[in-house]
mmCIF file of C-alpha atoms and ligand atoms in Angstrom:
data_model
loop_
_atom_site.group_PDB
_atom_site.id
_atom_site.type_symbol
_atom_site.label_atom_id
_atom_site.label_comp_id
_atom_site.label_asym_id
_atom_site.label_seq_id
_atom_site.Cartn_x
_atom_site.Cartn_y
_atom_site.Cartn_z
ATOM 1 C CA UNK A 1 -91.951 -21.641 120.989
ATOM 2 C CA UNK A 2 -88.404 -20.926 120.394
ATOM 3 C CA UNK A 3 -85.769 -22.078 122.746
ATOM 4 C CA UNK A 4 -83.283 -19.347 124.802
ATOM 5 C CA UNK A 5 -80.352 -18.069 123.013
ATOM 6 C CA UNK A 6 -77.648 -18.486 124.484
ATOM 7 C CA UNK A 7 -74.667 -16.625 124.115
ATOM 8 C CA UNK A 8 -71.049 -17.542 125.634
ATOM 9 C CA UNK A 9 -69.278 -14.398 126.062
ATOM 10 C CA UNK A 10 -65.566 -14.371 126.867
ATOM 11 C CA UNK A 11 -65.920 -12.692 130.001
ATOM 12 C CA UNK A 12 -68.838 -11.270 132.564
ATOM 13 C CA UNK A 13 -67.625 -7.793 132.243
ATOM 14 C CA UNK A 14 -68.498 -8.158 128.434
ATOM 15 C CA UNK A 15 -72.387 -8.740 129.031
ATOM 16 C CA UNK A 16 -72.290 -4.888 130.268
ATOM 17 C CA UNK A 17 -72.682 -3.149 126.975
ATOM 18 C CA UNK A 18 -75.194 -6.023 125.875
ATOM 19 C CA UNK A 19 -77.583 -5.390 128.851
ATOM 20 C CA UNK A 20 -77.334 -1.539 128.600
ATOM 21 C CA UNK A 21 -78.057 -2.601 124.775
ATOM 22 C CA UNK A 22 -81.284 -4.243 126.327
ATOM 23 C CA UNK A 23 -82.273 -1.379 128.639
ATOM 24 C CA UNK A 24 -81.982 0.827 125.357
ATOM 25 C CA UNK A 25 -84.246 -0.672 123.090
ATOM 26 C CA UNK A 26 -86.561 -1.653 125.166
ATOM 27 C CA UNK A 27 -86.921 2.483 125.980
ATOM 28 C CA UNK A 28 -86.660 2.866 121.888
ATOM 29 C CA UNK A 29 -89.542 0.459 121.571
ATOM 30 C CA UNK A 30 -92.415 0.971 124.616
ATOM 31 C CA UNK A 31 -93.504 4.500 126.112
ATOM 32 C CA UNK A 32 -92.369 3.954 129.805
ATOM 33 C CA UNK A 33 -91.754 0.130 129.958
ATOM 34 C CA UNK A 34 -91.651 -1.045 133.079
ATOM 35 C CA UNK A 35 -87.547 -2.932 133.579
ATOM 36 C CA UNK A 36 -87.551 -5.519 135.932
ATOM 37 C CA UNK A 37 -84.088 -5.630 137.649
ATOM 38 C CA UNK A 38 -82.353 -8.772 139.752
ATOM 39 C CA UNK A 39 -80.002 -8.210 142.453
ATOM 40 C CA UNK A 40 -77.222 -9.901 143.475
ATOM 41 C CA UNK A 41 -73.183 -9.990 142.398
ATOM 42 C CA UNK A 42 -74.052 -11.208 138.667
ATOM 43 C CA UNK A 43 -75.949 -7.771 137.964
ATOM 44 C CA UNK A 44 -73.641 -5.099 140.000
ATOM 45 C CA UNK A 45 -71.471 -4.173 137.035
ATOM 46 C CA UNK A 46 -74.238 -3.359 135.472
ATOM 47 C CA UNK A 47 -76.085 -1.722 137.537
ATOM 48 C CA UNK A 48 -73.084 0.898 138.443
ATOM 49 C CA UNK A 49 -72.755 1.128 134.729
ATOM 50 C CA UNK A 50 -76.233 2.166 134.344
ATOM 51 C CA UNK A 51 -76.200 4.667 137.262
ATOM 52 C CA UNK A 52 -73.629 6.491 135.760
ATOM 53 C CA UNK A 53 -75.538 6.114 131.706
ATOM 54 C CA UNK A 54 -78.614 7.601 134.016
ATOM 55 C CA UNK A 55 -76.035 10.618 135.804
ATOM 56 C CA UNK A 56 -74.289 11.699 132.329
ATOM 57 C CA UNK A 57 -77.893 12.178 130.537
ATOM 58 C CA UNK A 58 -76.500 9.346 128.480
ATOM 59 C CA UNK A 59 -79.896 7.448 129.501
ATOM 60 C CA UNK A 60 -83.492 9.339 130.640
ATOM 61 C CA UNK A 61 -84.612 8.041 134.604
ATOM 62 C CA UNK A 62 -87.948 9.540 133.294
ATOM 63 C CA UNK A 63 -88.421 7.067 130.256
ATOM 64 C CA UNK A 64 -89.308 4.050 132.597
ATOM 65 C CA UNK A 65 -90.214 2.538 135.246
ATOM 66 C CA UNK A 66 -88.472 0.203 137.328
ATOM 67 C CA UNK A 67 -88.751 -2.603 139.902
ATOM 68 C CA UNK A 68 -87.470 -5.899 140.931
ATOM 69 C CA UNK A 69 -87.701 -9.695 141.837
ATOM 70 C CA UNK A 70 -87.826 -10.136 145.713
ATOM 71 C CA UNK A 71 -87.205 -8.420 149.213
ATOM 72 C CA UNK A 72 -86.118 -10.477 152.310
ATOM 73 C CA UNK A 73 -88.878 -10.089 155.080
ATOM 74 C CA UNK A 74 -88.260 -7.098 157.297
ATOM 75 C CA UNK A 75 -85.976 -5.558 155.091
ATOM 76 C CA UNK A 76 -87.212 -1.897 154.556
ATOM 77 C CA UNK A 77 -85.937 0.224 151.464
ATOM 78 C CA UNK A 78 -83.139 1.725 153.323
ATOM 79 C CA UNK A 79 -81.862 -1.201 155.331
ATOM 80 C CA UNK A 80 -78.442 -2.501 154.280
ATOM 81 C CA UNK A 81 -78.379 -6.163 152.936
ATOM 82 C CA UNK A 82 -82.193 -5.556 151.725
ATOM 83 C CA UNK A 83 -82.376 -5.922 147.931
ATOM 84 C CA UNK A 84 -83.853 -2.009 147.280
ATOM 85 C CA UNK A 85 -80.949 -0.936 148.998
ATOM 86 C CA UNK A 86 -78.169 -2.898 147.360
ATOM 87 C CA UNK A 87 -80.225 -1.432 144.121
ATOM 88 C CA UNK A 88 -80.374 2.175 145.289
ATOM 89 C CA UNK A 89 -76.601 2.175 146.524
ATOM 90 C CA UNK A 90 -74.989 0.097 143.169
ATOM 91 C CA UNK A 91 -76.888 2.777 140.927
ATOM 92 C CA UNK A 92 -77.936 5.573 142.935
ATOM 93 C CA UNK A 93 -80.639 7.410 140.248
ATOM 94 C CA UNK A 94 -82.873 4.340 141.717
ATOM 95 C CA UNK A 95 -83.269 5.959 144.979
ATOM 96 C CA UNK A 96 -84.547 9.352 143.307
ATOM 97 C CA UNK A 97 -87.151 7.496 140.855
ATOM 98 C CA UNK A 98 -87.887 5.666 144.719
ATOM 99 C CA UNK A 99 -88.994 8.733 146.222
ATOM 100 C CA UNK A 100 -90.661 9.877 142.799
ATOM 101 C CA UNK A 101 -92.755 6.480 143.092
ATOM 102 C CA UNK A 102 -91.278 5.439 139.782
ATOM 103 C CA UNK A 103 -89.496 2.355 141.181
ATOM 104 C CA UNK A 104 -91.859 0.032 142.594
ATOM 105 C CA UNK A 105 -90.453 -1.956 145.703
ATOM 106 C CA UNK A 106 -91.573 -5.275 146.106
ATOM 107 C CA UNK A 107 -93.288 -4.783 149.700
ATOM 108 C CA UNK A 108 -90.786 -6.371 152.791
ATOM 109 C CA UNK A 109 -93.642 -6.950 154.733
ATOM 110 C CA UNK A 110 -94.701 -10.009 152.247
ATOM 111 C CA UNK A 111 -98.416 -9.949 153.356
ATOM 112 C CA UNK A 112 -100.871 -10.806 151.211
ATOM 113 C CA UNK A 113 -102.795 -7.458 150.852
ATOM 114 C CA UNK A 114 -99.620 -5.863 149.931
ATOM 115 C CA UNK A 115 -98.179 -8.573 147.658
ATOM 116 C CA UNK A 116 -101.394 -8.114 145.655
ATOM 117 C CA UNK A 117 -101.378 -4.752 145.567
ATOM 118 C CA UNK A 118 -97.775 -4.690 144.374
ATOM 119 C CA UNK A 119 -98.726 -7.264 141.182
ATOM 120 C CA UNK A 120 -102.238 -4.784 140.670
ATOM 121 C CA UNK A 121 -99.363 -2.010 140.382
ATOM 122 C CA UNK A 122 -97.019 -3.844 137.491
ATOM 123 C CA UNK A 123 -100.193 -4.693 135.868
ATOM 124 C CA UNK A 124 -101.004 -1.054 135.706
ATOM 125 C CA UNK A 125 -97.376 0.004 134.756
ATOM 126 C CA UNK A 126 -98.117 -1.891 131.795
ATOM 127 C CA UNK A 127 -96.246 -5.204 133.311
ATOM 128 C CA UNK A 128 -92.846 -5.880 132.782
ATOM 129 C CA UNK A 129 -91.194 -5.756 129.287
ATOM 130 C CA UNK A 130 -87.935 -6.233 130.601
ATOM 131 C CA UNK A 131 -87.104 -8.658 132.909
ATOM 132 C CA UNK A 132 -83.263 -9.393 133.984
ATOM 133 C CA UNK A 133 -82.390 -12.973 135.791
ATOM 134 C CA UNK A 134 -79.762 -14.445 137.643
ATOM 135 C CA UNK A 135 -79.659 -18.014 138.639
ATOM 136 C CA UNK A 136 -78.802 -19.672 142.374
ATOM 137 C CA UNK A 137 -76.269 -22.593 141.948
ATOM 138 C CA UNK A 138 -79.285 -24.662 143.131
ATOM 139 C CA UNK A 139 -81.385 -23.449 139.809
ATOM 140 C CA UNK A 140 -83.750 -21.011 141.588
ATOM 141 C CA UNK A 141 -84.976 -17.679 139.834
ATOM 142 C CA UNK A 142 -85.681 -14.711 141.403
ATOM 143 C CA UNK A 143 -86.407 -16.628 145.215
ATOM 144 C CA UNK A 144 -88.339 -19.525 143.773
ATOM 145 C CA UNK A 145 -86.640 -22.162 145.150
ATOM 146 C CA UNK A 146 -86.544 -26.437 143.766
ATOM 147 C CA UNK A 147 -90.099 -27.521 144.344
ATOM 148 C CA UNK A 148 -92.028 -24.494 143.516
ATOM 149 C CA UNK A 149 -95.230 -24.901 141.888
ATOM 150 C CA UNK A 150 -94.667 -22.904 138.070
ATOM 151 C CA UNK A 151 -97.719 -21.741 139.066
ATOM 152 C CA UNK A 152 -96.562 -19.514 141.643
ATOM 153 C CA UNK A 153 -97.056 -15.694 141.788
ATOM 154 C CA UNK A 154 -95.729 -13.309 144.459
ATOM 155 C CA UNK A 155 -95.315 -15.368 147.574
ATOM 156 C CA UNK A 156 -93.347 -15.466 150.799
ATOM 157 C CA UNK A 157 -90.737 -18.366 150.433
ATOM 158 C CA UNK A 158 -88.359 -19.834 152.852
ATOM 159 C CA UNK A 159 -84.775 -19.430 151.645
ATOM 160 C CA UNK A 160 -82.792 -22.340 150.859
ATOM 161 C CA UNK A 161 -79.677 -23.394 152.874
ATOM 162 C CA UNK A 162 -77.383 -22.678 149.762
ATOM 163 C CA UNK A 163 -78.762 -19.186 149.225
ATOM 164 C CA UNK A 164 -78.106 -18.220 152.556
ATOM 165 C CA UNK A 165 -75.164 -19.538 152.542
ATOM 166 C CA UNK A 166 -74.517 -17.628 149.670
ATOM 167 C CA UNK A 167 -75.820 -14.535 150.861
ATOM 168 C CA UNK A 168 -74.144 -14.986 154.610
ATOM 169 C CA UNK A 169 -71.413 -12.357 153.438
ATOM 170 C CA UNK A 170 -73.639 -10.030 153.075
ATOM 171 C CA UNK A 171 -75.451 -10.028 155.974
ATOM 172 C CA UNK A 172 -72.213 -10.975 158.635
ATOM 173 C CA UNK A 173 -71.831 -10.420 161.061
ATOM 174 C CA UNK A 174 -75.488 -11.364 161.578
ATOM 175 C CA UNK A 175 -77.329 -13.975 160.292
ATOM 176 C CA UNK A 176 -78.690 -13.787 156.815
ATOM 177 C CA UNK A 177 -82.371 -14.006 156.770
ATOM 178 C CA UNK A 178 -84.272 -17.004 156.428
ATOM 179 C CA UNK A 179 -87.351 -15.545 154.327
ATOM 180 C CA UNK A 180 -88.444 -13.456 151.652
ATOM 181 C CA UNK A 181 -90.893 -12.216 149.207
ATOM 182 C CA UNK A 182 -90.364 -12.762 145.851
ATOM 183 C CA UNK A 183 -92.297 -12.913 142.683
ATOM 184 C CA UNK A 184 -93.331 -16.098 140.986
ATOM 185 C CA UNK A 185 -92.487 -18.180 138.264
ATOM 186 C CA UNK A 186 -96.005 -17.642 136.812
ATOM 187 C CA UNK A 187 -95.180 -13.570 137.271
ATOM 188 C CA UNK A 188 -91.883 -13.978 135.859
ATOM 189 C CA UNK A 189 -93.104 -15.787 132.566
ATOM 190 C CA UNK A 190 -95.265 -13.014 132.123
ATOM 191 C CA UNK A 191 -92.629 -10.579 130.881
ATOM 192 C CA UNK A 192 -92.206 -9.939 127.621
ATOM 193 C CA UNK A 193 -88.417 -10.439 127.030
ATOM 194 C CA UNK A 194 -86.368 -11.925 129.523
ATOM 195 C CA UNK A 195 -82.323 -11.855 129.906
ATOM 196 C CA UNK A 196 -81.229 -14.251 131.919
ATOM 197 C CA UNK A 197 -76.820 -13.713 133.499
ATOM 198 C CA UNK A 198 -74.680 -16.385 134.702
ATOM 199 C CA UNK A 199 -71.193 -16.001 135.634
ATOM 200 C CA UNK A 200 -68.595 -18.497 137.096
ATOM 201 C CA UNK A 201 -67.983 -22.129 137.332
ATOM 202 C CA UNK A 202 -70.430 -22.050 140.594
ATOM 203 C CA UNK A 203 -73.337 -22.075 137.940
ATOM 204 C CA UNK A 204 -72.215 -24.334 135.345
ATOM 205 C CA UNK A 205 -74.093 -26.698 137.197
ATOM 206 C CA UNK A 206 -77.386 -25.149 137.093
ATOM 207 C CA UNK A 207 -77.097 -23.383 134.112
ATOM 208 C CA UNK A 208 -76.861 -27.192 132.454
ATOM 209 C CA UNK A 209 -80.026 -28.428 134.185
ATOM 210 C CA UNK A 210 -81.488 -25.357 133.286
ATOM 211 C CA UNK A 211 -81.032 -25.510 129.395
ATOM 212 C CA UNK A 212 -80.392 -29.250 128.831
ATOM 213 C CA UNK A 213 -82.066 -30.949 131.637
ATOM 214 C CA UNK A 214 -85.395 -31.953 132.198
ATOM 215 C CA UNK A 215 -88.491 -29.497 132.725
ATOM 216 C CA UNK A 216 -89.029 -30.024 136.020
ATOM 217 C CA UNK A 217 -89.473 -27.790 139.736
ATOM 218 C CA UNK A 218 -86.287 -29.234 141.038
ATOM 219 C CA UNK A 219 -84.582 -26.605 138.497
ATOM 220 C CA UNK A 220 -87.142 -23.963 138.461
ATOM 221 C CA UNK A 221 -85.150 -22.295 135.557
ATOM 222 C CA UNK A 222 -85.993 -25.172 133.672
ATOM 223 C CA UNK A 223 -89.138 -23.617 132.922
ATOM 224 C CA UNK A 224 -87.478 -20.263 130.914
ATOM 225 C CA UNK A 225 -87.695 -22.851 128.100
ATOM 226 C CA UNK A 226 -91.637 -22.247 128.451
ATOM 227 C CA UNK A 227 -91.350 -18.188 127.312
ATOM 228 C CA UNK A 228 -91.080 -17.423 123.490
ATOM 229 C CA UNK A 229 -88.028 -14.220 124.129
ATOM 230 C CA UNK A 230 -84.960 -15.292 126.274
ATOM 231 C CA UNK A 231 -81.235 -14.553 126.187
ATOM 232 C CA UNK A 232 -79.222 -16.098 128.605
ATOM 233 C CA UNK A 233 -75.387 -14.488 128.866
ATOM 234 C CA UNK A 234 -72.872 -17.211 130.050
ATOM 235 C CA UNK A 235 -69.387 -16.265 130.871
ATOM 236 C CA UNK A 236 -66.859 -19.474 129.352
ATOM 237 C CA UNK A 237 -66.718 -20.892 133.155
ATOM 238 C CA UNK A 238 -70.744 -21.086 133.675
ATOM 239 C CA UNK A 239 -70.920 -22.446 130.221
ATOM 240 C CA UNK A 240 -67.982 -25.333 130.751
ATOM 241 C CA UNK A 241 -70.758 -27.681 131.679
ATOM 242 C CA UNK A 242 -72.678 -27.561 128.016
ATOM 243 C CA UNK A 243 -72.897 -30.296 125.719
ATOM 244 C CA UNK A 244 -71.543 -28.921 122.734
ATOM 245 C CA UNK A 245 -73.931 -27.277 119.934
ATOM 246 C CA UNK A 246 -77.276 -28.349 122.073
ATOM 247 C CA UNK A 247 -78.394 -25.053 124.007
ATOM 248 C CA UNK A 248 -81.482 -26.585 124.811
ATOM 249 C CA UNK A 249 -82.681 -30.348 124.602
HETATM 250 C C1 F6R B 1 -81.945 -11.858 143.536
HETATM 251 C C2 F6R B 1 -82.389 -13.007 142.786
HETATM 252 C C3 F6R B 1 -81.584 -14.267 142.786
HETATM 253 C C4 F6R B 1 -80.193 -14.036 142.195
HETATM 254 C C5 F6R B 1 -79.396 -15.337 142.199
HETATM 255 C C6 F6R B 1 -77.979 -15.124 141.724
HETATM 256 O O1 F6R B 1 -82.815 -10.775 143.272
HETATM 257 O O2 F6R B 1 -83.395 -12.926 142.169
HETATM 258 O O3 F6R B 1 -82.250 -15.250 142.055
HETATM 259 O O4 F6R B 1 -80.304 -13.544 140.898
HETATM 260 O O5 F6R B 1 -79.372 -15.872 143.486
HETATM 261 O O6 F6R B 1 -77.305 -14.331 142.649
HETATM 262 P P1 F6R B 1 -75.850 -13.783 142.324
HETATM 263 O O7 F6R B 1 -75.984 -12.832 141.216
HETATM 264 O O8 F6R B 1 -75.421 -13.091 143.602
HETATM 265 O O9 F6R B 1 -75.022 -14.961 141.986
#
């Protein structure tokens, strides 16, 4: 097993070109990979910049397949502060490969039928080869929050106080929600490759526990040190909390 690599870029706008580097190969290299995509502030930059790779012909929507980490309960495709939507709106050729059934929403309705239906489907897409991460300041990945099992596939989880905290811009003036679904950490080790972005001193924390601290559930991204292919992208203020020269312990 080799550990992460980890590279400290000198700011989040530069990871851009490096993740639409990813999204490249990995067409170059797999007939219609499936790309895993993450949601949330760290990835919108890239996500617009992809929409408009996918609107200039610069990039193919027909040479993959995409889909994504979690869904809050309730939240169908087209309701704003749901994760498709934030998706379809930050890179709109999303919504067209949505109607084409070439981007495979993780079901809102989180029941079990349909959660295993929706793994059965990645499985036949090939699985993921791609598989882009953020982090919560409390460690999580994807929505598996401290103290899930690494055993975990898609599940319904209840959302920690930080991430809704963290998410109550979003969803203001109402409430943000207090569950989702969400793939597991088991599902998300199954990827091939997988990039993991952190920006801002708001991760430094986690991103330390993550690559220096100990295995363990109460940093669930601990466990990326488990998976053979992982980059992790650190703008200078996520990275401040790294002991020098020791990406991983
Ligand atoms: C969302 C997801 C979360 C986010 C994480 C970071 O699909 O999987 O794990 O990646 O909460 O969120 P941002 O990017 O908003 O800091």
């Amino acid at each position: 097993m080799s550990a992460p690599q980890v590279h400290i870029l000198p700011a989040a706008a530069d990871a851009v070109p490096l993740l639409l580097d990813e999204i490249r190969r990995t067409i170059a290299g797999t007939r219609l990979p499936l790309l895993g995509f993450a949601t949330g502030g760290t990835y919108t930059a890239m996500l617009v910049a992809l929409g408009a790779e996918l609107a200039a012909g610069r990039l193919d929507p027909k040479a993959f397949v995409a889909t994504h980490l979690d869904e809050y309960l309730g939240f169908a495709p087209d309701r704003r502060g749901g994760m498709v939507h934030e998706l379809c709106e930050a890179c709109p050729p999303l919504r067209d490969m949505l109607s084409r059934g070439t981007f495979l929403p993780v079901p809102h309705d989180g029941s079990d039928d349909g959660l295993r239906a929706h793994a059965a489907r990645l499985q036949r897409a090939g699985g993921v080869q791609l598989q882009f991460l953020g982090i919560g300041r409390n460690g999580h990945l994807a929505f598996n929050e401290p103290g899930t099992p690494f055993e975990s596939g898609f599940h319904v989880t209840r959302l920690a106080e930080t991430t809704r905290e963290d998410a109550r811009r979003r969803f203001a003036p109402e409430e943000p929600p207090h569950e989702a679904a969400t793939s597991g950490i088991d599902t998300i080790l199954q990827a091939r490759r997988l990039v993991l972005c952190a920006f801002g001193a708001n991760k430094a924390a986690a991103v330390r526990a993550m690559l220096q601290g100990p295995e363990t559930t109460t940093c669930p991204a601990s466990v990326l040190r488990r998976h053979a292919e992982v980059l992790v992208l650190l703008d200078r203020a996520a990275a401040a909390g790294l002991e020098a020269g020791a990406a991983a312990p």
